[in-house]
Short mmCIF file of C-alpha atoms and ligand atoms in Angstrom, two decimals:
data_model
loop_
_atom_site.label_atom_id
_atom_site.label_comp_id
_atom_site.label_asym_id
_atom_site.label_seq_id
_atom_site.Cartn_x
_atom_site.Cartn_y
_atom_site.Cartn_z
CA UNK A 297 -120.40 106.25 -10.45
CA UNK A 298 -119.54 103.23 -12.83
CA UNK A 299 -121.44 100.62 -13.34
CA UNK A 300 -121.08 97.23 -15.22
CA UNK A 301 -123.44 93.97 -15.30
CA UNK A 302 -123.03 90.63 -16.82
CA UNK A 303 -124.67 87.61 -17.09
CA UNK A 304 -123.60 84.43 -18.24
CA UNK A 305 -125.95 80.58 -18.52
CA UNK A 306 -122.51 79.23 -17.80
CA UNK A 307 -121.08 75.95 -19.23
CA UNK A 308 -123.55 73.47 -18.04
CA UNK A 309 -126.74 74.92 -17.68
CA UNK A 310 -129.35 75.32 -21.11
CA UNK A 311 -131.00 78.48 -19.56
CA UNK A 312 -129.73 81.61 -18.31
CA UNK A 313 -132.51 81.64 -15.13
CA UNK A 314 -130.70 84.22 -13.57
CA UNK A 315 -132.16 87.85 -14.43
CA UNK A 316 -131.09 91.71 -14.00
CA UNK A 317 -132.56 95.26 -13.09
CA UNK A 318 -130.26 98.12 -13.59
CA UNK A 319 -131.76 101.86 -13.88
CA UNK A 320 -129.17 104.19 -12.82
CA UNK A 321 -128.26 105.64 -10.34
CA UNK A 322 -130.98 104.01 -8.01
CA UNK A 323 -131.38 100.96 -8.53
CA UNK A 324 -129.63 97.46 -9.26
CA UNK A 325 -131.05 93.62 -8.65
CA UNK A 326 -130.38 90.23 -9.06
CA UNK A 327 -132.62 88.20 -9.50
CA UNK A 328 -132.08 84.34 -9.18
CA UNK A 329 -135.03 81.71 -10.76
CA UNK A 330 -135.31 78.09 -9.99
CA UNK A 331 -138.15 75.71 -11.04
CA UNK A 332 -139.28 73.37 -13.54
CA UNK A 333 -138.30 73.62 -17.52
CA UNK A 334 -138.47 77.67 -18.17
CA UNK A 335 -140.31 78.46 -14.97
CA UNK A 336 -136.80 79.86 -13.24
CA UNK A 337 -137.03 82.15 -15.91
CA UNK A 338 -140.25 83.42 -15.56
CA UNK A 339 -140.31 83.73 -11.84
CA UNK A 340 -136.91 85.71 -11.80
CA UNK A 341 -138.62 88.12 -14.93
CA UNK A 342 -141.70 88.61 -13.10
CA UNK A 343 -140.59 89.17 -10.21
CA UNK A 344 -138.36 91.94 -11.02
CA UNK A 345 -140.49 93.50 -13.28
CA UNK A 346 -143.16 93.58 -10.24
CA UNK A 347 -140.66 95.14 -7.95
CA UNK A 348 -139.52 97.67 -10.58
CA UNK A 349 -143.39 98.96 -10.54
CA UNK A 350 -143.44 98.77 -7.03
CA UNK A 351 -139.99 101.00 -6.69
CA UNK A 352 -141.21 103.18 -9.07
CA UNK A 353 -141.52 106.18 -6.24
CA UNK A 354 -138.15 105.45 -5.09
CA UNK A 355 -136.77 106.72 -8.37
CA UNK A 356 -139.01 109.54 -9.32
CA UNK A 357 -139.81 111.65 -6.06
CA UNK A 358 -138.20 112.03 -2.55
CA UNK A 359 -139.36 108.89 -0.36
CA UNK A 360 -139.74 109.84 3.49
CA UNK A 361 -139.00 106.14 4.17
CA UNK A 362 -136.90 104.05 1.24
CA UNK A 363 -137.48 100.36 3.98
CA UNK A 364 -141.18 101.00 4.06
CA UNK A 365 -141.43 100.89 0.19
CA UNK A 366 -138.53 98.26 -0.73
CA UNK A 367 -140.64 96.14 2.15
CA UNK A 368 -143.77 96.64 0.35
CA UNK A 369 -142.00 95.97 -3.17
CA UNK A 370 -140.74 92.88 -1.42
CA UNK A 371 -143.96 91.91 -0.60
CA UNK A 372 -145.83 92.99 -4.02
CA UNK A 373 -143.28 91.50 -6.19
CA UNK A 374 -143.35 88.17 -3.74
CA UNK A 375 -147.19 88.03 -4.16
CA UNK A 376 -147.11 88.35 -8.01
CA UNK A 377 -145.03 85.34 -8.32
CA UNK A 378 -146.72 83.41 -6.03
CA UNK A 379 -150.38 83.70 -7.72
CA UNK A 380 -148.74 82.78 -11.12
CA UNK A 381 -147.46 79.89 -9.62
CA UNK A 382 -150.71 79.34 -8.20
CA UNK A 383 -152.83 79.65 -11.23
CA UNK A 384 -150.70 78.12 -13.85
CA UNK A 385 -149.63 74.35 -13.44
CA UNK A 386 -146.28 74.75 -15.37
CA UNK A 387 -145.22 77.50 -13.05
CA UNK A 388 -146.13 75.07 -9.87
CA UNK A 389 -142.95 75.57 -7.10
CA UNK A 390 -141.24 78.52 -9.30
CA UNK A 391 -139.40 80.89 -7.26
CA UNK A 392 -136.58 83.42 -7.25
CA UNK A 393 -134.18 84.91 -5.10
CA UNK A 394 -134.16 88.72 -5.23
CA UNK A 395 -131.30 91.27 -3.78
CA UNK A 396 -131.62 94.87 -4.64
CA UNK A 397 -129.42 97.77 -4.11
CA UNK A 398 -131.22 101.75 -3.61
CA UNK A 399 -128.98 104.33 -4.01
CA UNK A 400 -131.29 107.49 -3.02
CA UNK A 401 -127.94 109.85 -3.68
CA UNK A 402 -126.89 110.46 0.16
CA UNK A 403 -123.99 108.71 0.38
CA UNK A 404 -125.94 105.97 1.91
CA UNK A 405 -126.97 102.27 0.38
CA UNK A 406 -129.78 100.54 1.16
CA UNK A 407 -129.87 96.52 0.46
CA UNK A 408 -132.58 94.73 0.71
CA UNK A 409 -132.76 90.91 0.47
CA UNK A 410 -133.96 87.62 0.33
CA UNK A 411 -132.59 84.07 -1.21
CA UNK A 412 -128.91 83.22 -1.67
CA UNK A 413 -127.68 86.26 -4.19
CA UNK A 414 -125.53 88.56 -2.33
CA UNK A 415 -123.97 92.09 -2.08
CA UNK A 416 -120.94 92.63 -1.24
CA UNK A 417 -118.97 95.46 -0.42
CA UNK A 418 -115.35 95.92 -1.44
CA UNK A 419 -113.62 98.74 1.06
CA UNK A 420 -110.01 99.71 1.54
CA UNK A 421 -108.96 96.04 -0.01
CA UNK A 422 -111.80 94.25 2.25
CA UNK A 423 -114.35 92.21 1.01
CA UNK A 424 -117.78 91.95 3.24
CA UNK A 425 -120.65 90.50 2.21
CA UNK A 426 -123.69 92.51 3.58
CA UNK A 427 -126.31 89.81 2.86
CA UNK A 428 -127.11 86.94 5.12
CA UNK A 429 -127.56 84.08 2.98
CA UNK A 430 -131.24 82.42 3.47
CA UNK A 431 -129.91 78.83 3.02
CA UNK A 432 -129.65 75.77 4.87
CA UNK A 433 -125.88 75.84 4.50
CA UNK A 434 -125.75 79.41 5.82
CA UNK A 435 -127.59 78.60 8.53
CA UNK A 436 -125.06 75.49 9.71
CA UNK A 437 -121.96 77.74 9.17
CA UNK A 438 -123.59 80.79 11.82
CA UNK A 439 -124.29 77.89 14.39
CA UNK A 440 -120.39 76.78 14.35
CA UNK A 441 -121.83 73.42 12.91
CA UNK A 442 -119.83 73.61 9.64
CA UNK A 443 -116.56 75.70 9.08
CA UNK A 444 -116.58 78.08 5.80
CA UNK A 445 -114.44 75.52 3.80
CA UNK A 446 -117.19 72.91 4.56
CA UNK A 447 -120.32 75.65 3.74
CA UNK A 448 -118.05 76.15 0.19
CA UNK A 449 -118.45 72.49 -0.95
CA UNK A 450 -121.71 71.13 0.93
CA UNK A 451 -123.91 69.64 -0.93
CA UNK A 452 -126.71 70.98 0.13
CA UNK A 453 -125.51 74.40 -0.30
CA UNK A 454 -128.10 75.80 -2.74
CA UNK A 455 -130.96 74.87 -0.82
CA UNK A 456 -132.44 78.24 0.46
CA UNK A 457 -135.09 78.71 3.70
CA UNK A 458 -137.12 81.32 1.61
CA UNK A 459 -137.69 82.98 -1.76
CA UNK A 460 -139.84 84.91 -3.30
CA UNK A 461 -142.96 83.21 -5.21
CA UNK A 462 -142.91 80.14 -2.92
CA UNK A 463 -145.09 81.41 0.29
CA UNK A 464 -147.50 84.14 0.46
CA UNK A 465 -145.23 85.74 2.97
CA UNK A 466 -141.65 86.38 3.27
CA UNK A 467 -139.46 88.39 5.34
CA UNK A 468 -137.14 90.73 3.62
CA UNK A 469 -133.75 91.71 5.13
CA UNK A 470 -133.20 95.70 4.46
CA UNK A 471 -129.94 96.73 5.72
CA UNK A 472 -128.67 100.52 5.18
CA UNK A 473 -124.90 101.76 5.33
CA UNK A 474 -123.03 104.31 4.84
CA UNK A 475 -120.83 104.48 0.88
CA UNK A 476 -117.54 106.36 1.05
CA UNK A 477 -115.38 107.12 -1.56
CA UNK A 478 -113.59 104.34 -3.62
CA UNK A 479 -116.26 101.42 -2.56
CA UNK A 480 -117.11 98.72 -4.82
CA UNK A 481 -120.64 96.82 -4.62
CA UNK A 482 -121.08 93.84 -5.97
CA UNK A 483 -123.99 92.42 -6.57
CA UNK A 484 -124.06 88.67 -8.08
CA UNK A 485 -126.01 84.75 -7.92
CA UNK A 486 -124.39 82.08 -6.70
CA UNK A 487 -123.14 81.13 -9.96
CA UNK A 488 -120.48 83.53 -9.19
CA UNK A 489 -120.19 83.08 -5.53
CA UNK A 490 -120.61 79.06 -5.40
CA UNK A 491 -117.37 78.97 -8.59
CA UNK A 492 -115.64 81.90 -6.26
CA UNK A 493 -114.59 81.81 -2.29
CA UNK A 494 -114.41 85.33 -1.18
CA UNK A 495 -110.65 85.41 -0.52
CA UNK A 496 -110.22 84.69 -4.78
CA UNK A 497 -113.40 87.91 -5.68
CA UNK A 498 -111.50 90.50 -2.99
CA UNK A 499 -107.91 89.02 -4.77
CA UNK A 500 -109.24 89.87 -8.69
CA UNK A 501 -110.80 93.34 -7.04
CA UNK A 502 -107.40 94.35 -5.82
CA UNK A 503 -104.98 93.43 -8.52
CA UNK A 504 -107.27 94.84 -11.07
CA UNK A 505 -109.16 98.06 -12.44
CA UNK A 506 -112.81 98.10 -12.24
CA UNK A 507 -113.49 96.93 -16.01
CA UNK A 508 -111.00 94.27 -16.26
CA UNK A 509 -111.94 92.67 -12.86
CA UNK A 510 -115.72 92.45 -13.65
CA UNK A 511 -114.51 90.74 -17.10
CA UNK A 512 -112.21 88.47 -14.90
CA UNK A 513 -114.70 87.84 -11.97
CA UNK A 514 -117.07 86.04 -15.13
CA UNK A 515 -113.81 84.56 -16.89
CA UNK A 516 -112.56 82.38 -13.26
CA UNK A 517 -116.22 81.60 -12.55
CA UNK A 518 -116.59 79.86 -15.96
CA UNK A 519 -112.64 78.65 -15.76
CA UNK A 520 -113.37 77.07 -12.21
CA UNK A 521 -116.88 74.78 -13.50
CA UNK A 522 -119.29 77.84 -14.50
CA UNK A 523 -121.75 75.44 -12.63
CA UNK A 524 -125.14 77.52 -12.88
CA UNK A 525 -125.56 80.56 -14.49
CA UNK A 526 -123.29 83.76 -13.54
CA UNK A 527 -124.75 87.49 -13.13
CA UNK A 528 -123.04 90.21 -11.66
CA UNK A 529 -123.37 94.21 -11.30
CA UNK A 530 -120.89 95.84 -10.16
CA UNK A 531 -120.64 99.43 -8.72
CA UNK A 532 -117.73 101.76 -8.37
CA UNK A 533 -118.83 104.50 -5.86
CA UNK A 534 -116.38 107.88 -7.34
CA UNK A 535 -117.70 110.77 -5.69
CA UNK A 536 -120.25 111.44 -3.13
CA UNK A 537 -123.36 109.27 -4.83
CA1 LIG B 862 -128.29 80.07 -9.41
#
């Protein structure tokens, strides 16, 4: 397995409110912050370093059911944030998306998911993003109310329908596939996927090798605005993982 991760505060932005978790070979998350002076920060910080304590069975024994504890992570980690925001006026409305990748070593993946980051999976020169968006924009383009071109340039595009910190409850999407051979994940925030349509990330995945494109995936997101920050980890699945 290869992995890389970046992460950028991109050419407009002050902060960098985006923040990572990578302990390999298990497990990988982005983590997306939004709220008020450095509160994006601290809600994507916390909220990751919650879920790492919350995974930490996931990477130290053999776990009889991987969605029951990234659930309960899910909900731990969402909990966390919320009280801080809660209890501390400055941290009032802070929340974060969160998308994290298990690899338990099966040749198997496990995402689980909530917020506007997203994984995608590069296979046989396909790109597929696993994730569901939780947005408002998401939402129109599934209902055939906007086409994809429309959902790229809406202007309500990063308003999401959940996150973590906001609510005391939240409902995580856990999806689990099957890894062959050659894949590529990708995790990233929409810093990379709102500077990026798909159709340009599967196009830098196929013309290059797996250290140059994660260099040039960064590079065309800050070429094309760099908008909001950029974070990406990507994956390269070698051998039976
Ligand atoms: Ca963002």
């Amino acid at each position: 397995m290869k992995v890389i991760s970046k992460t950028h505060v991109g050419m407009v932005r002050n902060n960098n409110e985006d923040s990572l978790l990578v302990r390999e070979p298990y497990l990988f998350a982005v983590a997306d912050g939004m709220g008020g002076y450095s509160a994006g920060e601290v809600a994507s910080r916390e909220t990751l370093k919650a879920f790492e304590a919350a995974t930490y069975d996931l990477r130290h024994e053999k776990v009889s059911d991987p969605v029951e504890v990234l659930q309960g992570a899910f909900d731990k980690a969402n909990l966390h944030t919320y009280k801080m925001a809660q209890k501390n006026n400055a941290y009032n409305g802070m929340g974060t998306t969160l998308t994290a990748l298990y690899l338990p070593g099966d040749n198997t993946a496990y995402a689980a998911h909530v917020g506007d980051s997203r994984l995608y999976l590069y296979r046989n020169s396909i790109l597929s993003q696993i994730t569901k968006d939780h947005s408002y924009v998401a939402d129109l383009l599934a209902k055939g109310k906007i086409t994809d071109s429309e959902a790229f340039n809406h202007p309500k595009r990063n308003m999401l329908l959940q996150a973590l910190g906001v609510e005391e409850e939240i409902k995580t999407d856990i999806i689990h596939f099957a890894l062959e051979k050659g894949d590529i994940l990708l995790l990233c925030s929409d810093g990379l996927s709102d500077m990026l349509r798909d159709v340009e990330i599967a196009g830098i995945l196929e013309k290059m090798d797996f250290e140059e494109a994660a260099a040039n995936l960064l590079e065309q997101s800050l070429d094309n605005g760099g908008k909001d920050n950029i974070s990406l980890i990507m994956i390269y699945v070698e051998e039976d993982e």
